[in-house]
mmCIF file of C-alpha atoms in Angstrom:
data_model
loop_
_atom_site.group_PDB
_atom_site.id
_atom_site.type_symbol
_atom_site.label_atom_id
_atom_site.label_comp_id
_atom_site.label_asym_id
_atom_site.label_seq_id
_atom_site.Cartn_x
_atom_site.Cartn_y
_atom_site.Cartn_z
ATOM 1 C CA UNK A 230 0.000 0.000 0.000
ATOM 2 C CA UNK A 231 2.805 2.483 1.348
ATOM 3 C CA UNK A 232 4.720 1.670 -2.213
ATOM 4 C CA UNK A 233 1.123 2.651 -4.123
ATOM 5 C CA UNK A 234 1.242 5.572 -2.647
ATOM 6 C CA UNK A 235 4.853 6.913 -3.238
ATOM 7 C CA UNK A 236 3.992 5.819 -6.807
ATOM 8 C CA UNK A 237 0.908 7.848 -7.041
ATOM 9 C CA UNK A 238 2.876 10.931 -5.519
ATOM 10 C CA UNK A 239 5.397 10.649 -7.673
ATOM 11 C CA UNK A 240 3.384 11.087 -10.906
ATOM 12 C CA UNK A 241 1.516 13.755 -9.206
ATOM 13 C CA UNK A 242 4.857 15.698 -8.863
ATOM 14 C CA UNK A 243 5.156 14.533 -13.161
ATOM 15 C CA UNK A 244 1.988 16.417 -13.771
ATOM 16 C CA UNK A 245 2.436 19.729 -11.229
ATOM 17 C CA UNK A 246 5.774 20.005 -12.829
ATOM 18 C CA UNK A 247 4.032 19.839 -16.808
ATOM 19 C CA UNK A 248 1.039 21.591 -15.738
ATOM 20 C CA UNK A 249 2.282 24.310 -14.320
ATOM 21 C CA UNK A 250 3.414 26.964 -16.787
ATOM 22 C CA UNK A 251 5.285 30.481 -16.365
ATOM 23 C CA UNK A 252 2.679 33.199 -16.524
ATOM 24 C CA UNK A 253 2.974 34.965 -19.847
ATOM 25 C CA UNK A 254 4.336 38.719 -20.233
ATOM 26 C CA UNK A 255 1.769 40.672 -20.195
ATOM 27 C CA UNK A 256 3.633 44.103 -20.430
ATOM 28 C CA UNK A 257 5.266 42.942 -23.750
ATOM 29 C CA UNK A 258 1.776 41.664 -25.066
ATOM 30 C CA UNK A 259 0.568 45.469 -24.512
ATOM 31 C CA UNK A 260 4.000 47.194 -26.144
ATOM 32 C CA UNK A 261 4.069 48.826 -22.686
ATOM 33 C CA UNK A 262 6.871 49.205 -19.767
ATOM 34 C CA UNK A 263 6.595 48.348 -16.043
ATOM 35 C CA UNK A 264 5.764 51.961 -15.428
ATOM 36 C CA UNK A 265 3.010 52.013 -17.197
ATOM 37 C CA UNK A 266 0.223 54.263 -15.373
ATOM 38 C CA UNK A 267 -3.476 53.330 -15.957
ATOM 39 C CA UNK A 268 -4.675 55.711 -19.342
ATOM 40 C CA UNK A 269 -1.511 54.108 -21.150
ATOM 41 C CA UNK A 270 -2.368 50.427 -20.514
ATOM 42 C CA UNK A 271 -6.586 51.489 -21.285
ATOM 43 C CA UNK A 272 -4.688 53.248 -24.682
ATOM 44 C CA UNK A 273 -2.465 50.297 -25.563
ATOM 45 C CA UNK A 274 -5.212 47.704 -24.853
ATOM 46 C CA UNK A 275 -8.147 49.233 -26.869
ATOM 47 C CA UNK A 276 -5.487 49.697 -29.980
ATOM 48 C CA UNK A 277 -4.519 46.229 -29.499
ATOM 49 C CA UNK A 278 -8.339 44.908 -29.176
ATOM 50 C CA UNK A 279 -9.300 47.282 -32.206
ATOM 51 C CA UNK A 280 -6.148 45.813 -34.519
ATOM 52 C CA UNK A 281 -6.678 42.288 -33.772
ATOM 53 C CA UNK A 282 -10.198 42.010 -32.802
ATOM 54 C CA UNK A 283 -11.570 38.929 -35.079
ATOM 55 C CA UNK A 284 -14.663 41.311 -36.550
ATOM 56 C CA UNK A 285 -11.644 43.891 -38.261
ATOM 57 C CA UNK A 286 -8.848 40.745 -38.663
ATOM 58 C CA UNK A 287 -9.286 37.344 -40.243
ATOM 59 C CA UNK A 288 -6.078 36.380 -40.388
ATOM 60 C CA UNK A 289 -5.714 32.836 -37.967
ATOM 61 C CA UNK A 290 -3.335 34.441 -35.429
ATOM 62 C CA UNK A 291 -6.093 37.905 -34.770
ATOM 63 C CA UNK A 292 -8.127 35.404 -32.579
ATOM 64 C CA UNK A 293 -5.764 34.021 -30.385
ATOM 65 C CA UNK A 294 -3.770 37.240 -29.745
ATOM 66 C CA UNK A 295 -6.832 39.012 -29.356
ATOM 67 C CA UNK A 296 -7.451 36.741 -26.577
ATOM 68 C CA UNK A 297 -3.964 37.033 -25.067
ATOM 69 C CA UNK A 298 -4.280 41.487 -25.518
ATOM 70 C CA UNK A 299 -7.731 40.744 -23.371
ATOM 71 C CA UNK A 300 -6.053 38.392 -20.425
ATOM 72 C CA UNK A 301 -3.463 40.810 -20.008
ATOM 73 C CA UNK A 302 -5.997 44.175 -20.009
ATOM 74 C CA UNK A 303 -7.683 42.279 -17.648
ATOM 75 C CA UNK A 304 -4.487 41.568 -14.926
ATOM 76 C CA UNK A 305 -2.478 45.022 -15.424
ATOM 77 C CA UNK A 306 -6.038 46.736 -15.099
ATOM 78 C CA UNK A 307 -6.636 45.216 -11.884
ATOM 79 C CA UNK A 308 -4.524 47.121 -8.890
ATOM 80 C CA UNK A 309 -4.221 43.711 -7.018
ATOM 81 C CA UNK A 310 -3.628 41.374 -9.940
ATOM 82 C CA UNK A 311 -0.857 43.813 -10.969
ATOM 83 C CA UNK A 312 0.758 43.624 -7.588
ATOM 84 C CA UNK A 313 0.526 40.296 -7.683
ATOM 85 C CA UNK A 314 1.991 39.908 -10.862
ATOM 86 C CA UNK A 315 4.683 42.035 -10.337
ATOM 87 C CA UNK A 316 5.673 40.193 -7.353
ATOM 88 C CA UNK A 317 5.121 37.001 -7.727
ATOM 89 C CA UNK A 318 4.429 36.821 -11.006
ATOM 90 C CA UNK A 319 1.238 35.547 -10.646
ATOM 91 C CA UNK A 320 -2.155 37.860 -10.645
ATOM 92 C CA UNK A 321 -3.809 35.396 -8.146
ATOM 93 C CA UNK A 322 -1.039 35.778 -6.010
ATOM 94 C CA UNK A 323 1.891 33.239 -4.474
ATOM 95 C CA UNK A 324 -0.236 30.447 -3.525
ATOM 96 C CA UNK A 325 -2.344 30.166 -6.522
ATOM 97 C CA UNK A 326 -0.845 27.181 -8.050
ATOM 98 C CA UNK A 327 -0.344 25.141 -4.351
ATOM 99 C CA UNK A 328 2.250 22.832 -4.901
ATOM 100 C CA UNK A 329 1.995 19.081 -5.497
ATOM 101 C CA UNK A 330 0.655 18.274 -2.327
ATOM 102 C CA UNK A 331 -2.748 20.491 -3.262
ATOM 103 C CA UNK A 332 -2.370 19.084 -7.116
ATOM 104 C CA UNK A 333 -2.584 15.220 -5.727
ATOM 105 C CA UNK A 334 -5.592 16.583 -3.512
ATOM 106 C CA UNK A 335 -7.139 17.826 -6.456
ATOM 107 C CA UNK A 336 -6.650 14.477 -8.673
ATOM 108 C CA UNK A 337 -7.837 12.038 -5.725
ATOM 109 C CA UNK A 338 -10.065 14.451 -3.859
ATOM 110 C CA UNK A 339 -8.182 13.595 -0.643
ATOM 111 C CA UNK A 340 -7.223 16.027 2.392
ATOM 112 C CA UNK A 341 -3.313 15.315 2.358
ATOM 113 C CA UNK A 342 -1.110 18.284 4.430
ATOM 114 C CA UNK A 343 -4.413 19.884 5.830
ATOM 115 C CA UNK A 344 -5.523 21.430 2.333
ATOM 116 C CA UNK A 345 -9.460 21.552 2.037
ATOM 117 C CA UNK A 346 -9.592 21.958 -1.684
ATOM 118 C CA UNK A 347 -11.019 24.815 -3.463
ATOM 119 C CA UNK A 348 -12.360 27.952 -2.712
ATOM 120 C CA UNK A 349 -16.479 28.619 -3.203
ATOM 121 C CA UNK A 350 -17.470 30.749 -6.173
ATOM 122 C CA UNK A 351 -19.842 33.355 -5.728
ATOM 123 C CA UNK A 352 -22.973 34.389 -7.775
ATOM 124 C CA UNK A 353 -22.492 36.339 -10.972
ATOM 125 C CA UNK A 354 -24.440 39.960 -11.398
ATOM 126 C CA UNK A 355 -25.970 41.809 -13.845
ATOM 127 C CA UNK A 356 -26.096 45.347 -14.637
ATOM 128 C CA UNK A 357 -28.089 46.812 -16.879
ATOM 129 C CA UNK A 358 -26.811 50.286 -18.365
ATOM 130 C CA UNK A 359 -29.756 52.296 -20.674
ATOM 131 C CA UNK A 360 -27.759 54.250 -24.007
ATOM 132 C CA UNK A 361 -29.466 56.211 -26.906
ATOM 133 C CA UNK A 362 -29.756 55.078 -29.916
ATOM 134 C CA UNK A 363 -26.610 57.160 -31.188
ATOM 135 C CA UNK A 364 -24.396 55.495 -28.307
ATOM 136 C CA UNK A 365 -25.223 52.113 -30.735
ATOM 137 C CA UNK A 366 -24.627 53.821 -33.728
ATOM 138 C CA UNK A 367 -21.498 55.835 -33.306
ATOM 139 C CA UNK A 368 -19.805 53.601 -29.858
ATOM 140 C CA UNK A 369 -19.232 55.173 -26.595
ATOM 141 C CA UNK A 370 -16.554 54.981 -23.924
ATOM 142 C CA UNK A 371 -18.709 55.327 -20.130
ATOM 143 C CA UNK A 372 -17.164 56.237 -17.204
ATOM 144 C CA UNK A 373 -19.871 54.973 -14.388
ATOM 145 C CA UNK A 374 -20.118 53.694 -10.700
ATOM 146 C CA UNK A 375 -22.286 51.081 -9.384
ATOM 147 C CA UNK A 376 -22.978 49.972 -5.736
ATOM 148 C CA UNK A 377 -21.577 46.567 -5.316
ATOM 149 C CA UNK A 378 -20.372 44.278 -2.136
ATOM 150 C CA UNK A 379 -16.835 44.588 -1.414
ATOM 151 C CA UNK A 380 -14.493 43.595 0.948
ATOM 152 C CA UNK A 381 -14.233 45.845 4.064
ATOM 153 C CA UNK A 382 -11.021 47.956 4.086
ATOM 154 C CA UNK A 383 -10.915 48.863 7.780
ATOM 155 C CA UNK A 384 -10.538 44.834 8.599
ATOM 156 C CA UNK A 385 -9.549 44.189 5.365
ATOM 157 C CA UNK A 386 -12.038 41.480 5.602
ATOM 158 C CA UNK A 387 -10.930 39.877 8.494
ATOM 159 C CA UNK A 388 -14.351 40.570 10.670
ATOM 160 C CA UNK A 389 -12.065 41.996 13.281
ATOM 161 C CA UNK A 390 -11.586 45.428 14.739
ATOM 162 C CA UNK A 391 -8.485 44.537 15.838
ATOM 163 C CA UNK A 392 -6.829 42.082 13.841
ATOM 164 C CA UNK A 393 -7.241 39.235 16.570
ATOM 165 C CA UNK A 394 -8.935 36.087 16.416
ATOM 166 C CA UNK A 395 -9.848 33.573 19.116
ATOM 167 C CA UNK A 396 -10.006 29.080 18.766
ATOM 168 C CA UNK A 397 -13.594 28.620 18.836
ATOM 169 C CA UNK A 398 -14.421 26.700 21.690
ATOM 170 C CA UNK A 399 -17.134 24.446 19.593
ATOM 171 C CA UNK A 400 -14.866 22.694 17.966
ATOM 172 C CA UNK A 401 -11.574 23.240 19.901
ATOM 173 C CA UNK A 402 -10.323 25.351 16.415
ATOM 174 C CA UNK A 403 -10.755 22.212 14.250
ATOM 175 C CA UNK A 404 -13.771 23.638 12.324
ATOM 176 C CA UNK A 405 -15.363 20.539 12.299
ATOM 177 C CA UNK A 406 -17.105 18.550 15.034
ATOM 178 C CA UNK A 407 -18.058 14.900 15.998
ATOM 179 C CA UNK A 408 -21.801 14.380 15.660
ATOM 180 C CA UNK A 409 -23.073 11.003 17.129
ATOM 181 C CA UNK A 410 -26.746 9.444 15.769
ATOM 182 C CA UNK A 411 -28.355 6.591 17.473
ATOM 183 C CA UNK A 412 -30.314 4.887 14.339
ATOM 184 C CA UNK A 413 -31.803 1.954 16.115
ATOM 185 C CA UNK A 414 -30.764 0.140 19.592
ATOM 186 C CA UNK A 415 -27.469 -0.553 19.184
ATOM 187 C CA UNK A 416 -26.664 1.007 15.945
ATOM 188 C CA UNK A 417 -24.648 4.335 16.383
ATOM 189 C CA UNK A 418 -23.928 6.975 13.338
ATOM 190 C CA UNK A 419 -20.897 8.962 13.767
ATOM 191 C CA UNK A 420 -20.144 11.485 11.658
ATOM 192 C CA UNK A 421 -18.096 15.029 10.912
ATOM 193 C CA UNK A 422 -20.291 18.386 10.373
ATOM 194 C CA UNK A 423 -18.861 21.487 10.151
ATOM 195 C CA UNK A 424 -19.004 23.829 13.394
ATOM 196 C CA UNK A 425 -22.054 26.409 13.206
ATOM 197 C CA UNK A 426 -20.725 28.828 15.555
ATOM 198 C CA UNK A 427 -17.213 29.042 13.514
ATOM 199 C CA UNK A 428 -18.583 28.272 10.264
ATOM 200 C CA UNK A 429 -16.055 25.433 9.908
ATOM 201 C CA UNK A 430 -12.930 28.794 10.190
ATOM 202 C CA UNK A 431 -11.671 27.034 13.701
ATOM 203 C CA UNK A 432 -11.804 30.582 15.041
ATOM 204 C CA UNK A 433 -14.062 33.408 15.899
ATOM 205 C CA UNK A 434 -13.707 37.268 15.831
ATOM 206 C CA UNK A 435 -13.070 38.764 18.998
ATOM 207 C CA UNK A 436 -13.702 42.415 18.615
ATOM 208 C CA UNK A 437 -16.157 42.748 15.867
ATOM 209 C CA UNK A 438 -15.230 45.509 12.990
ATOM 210 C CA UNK A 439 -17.803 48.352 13.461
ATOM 211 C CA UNK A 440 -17.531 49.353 9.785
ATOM 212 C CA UNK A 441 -19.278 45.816 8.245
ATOM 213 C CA UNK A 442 -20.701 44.508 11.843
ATOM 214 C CA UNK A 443 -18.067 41.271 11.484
ATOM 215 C CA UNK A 444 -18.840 40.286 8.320
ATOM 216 C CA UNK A 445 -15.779 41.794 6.447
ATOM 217 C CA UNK A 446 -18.065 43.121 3.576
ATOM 218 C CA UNK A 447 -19.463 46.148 3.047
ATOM 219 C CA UNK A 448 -21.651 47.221 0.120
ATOM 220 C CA UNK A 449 -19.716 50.491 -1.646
ATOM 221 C CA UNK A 450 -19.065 52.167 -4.681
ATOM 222 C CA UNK A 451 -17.042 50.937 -7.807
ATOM 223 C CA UNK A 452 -15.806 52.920 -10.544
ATOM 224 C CA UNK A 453 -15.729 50.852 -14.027
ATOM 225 C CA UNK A 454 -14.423 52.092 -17.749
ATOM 226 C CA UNK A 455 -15.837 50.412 -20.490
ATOM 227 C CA UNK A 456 -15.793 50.326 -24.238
ATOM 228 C CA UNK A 457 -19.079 50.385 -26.501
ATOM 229 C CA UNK A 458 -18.013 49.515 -29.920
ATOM 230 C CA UNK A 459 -19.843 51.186 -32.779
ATOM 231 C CA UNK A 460 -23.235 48.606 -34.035
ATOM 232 C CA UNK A 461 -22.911 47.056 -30.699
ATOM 233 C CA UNK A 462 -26.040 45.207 -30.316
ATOM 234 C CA UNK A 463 -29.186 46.131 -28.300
ATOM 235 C CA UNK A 464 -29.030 44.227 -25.464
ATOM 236 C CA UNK A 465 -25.872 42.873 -25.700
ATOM 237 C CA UNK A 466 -23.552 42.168 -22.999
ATOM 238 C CA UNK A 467 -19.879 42.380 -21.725
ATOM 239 C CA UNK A 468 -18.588 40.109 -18.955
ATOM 240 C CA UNK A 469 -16.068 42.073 -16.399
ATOM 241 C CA UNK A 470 -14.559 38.629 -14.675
ATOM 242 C CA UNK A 471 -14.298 37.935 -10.901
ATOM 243 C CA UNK A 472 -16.230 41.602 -10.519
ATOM 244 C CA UNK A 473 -19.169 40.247 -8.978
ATOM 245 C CA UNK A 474 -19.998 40.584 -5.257
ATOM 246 C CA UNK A 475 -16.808 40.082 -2.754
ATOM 247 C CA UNK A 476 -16.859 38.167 0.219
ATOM 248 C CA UNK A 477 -14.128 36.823 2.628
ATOM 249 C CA UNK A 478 -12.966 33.292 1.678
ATOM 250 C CA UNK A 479 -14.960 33.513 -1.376
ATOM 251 C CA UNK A 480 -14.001 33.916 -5.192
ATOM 252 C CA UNK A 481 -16.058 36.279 -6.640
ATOM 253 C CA UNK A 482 -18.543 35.725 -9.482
ATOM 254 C CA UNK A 483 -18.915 38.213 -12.748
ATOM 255 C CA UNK A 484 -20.381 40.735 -13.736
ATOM 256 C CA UNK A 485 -22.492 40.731 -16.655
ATOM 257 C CA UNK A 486 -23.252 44.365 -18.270
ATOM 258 C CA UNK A 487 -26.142 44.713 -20.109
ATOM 259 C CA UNK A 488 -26.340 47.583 -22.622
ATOM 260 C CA UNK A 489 -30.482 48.472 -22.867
ATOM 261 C CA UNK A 490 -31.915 51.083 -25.912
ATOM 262 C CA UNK A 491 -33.280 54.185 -24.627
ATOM 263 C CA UNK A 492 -36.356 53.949 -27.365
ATOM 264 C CA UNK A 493 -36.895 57.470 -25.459
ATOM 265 C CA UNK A 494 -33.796 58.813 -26.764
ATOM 266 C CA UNK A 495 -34.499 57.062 -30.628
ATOM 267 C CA UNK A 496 -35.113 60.491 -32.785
ATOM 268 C CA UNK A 497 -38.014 58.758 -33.809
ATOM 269 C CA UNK A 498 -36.155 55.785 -35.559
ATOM 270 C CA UNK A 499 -36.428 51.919 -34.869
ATOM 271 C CA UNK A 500 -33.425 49.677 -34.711
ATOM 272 C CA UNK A 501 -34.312 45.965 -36.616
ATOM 273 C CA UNK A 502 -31.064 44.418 -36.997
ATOM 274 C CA UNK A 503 -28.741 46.826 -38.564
ATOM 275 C CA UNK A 504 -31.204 48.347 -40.363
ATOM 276 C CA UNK A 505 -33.121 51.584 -39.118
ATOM 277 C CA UNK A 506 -36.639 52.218 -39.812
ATOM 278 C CA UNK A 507 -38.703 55.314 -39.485
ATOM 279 C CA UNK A 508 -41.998 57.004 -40.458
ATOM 280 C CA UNK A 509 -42.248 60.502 -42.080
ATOM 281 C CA UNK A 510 -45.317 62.671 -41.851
ATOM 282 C CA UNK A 511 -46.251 64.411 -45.454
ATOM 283 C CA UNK A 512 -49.650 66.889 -45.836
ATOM 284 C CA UNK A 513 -51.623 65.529 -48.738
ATOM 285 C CA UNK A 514 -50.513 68.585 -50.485
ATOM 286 C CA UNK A 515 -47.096 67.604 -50.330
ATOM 287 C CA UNK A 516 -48.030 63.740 -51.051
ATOM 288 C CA UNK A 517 -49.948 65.074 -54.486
ATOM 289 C CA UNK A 518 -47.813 67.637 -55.232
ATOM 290 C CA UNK A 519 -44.477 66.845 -54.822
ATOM 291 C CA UNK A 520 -41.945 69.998 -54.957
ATOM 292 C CA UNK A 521 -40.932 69.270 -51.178
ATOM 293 C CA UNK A 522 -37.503 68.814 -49.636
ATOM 294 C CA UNK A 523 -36.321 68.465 -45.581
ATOM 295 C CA UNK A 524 -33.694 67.107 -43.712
ATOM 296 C CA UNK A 525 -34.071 64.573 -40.474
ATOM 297 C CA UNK A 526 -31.452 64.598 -38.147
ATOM 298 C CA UNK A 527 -28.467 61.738 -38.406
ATOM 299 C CA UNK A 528 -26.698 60.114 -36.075
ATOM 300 C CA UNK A 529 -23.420 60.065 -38.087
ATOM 301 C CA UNK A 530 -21.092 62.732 -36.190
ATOM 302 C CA UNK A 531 -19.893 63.947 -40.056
ATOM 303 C CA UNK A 532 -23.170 63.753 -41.713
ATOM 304 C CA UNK A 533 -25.978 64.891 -38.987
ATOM 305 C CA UNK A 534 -28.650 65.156 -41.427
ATOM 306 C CA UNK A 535 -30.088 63.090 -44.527
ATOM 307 C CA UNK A 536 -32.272 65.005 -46.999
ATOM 308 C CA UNK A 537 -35.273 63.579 -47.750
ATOM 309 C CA UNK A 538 -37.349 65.389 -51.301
ATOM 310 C CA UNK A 539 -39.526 65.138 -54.215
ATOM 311 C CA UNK A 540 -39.532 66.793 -57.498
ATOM 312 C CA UNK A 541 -42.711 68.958 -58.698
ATOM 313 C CA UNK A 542 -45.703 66.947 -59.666
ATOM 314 C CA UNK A 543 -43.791 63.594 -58.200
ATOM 315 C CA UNK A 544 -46.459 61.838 -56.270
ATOM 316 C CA UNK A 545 -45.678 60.043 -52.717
ATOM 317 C CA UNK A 546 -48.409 57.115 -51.749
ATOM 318 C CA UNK A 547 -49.209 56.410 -48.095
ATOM 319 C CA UNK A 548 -47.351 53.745 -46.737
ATOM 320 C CA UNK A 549 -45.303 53.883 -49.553
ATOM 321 C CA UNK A 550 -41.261 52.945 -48.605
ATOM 322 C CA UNK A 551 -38.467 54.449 -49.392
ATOM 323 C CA UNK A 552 -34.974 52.819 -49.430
ATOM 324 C CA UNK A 553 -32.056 54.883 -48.217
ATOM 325 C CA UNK A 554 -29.023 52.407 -48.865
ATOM 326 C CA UNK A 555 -26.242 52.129 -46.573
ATOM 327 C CA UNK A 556 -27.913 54.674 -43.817
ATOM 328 C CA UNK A 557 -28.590 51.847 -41.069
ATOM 329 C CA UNK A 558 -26.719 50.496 -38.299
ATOM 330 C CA UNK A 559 -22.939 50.132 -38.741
ATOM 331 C CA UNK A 560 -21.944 46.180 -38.485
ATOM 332 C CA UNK A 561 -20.967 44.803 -35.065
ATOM 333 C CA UNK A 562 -19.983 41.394 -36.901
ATOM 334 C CA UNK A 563 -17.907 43.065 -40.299
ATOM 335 C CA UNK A 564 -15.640 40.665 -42.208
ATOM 336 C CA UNK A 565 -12.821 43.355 -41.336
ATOM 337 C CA UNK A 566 -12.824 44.111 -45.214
ATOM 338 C CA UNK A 567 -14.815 46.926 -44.867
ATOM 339 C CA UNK A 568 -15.247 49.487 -41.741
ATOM 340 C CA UNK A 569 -17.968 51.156 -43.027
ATOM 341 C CA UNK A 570 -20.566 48.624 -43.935
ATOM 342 C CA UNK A 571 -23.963 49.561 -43.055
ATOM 343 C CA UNK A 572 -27.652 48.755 -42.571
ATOM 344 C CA UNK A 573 -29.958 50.253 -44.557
ATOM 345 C CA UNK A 574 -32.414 53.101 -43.991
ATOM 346 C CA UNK A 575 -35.840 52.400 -44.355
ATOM 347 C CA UNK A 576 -38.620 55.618 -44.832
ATOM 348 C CA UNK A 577 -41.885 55.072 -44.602
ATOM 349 C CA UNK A 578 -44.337 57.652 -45.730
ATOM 350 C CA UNK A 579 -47.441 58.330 -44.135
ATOM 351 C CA UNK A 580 -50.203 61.180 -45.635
ATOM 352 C CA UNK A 581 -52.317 63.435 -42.912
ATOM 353 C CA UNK A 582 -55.256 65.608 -44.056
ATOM 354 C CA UNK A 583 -56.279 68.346 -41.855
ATOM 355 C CA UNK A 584 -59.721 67.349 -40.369
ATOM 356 C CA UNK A 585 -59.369 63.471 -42.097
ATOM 357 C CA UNK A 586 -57.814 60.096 -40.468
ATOM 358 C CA UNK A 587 -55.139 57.893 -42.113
ATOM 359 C CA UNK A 588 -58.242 55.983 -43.459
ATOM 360 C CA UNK A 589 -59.385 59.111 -45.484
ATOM 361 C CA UNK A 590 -55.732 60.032 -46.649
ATOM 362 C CA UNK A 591 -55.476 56.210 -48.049
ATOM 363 C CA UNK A 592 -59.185 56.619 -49.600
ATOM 364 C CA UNK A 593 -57.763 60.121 -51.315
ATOM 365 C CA UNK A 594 -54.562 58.657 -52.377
ATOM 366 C CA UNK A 595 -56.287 56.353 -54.406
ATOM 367 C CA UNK A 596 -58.897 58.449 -55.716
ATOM 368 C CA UNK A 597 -56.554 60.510 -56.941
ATOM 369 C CA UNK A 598 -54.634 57.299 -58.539
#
């Protein structure tokens, strides 16, 4: 049996030592130094993203270093995966990979040198972030705060006022205790259950933080950066990992932004796709008589207007559709041949007489027909 055993830990220390890779360099993946303060990693990354970004590049290497730009935005953006990384270069920190001894617990689900496995994962979140109709079209970059749970700063999440913990007396600081069930005469269950009044921790607070009551959370403000690209989809979503809720002893979940249409803020135009639709009110004068011209605003920043007109004598139906080509929605999902593909524009007349319905104006129309 012992022999079994030294086998199985030796192939255990085989694997840690093949599994277990160098983190990559993430400042070299940016084109940035050390030094680097927070608006030139944001710069570098979002030049990166934009250059590589499988949408604008189809060349086979875009996706996977598009991936690589986006793990290391994500660890030289964070303050305390950057420390991490710069000091141990790892962003989870010096005793994210264990050693052997927690790889062989992982592979036989065992408890070998008092490791407990893994750490819980908390519930993801959603936030959902309203934008007009021209934040779709042309892209945005938001600045915003949200109220989330994070870890206390005055304990640092500790629960403790004063930094001091005491063995709970429950379970004589072994977080577990021995629970004893009689299941007929003679028949005895013994079991382990973790300690309620530790929470299975082995200690309790002794001085409880006044800031978070103990609990070494706190709900607070966060401030968050993100990008919109332009044709970004209504209702689409971007994932900001491990930026869920924060509790002690507890990896956090995501958090899952969802970008809503204002149809408030719409100028009157509805998104289908990437194409725009919109109505347009005409008097039956200028339905029968033709010889009009106006402009409806745009949401292009260059071109802010489209003209819409009819020569002299040039009849308009009701309900008849007009086709502006190329005046939609810019494409979210381009081949990266051509930046400026576009929905199209659809108008959509309608005719009003003073006094009538849109009943009357159709009855007219074709009267006049």
């Amino acid at each position: 049996m012992k022999s079994i055993f030294v086998a199985l830990s030796v192939l255990a220390y085989l694997l840690f030592a093949v599994v277990v890779e160098a983190a990559p360099d993430y400042y070299s993946i940016l084109g940035i130094n050390k030094r680097a303060n927070e608006k030139e990693i944001k710069t570098a990354y979002r030049q990166l993203s934009k250059q590589y970004h499988p949408d604008k590049n189809s060349s086979p290497e875009a996706h996977d270093k598009f991936v690589e730009v986006g793990e290391a935005y994500e660890v030289l953006s964070n303050k305390e995966k950057r420390a991490n990384y710069d000091k141990y270069g790892d962003p989870e920190g010096p005793q994210h990979h264990g050693g052997p001894g927690d790889f062989f617990n992982n592979m036989f689900g065992g408890h070998h040198g008092g490791q407990h496995g893994g750490q819980q994962r908390g519930d993801n979140s959603q936030l959902n972030l309203n934008l007009a109709l021209s934040d779709f079209f042309q892209g945005k970059d938001m600045d915003f705060e949200v109220e989330m749970v994070n870890i206390c700063t005055d304990c640092t999440g500790s629960g403790s006022s004063d930094g001091k913990k005491i063995k709970c007396k429950n379970c004589n600081g072994g977080g577990v205790v021995m629970i004893r069930r009689q299941l007929a005469p003679g028949f005895v269950q013994t079991f382990q259950s973790q300690c309620d009044q530790c929470q299975g921790k082995g200690s309790i607070v002794a001085n409880p933080c006044k800031v978070c009551s103990g609990s070494g959370a706190k709900r607070g403000k966060r401030k968050y950066d993100v990008h919109i690209p332009a044709g970004f989809p209504r209702d689409g979503v971007q994932t900001m990992e491990g930026e869920g809720d924060a509790y002690p002893d507890i990896i956090p979940g995501d958090l899952h932004i969802v970008f809503k249409e204002d149809l408030s803020r719409s100028w009157g135009y509805r998104r289908v796709g990437n194409n725009l639709y919109r109505d347009e009110v005409l008097t039956a004068k200028e339905a029968l008589g033709g010889g009009w011209e106006r402009h409806i605003p745009y949401f292009d920043e260059i071109e802010t207007e489209i003209k819409l007109s009819r020569n002299a004598q040039q009849m308009v139906r009701d309900g008849e559709i007009e086709v502006v080509q190329g005046k939609g929605m810019p494409f979210h999902n381009a081949d990266g041949l051509d930046d400026d593909k576009h929905g199209d524009l659809f108008i959509q007349y309608k005719i009003v007489i003073p006094g009538g319905s849109k009943e009357a104006a159709g009855h007219v129309m074709r009267d006049e027909l």
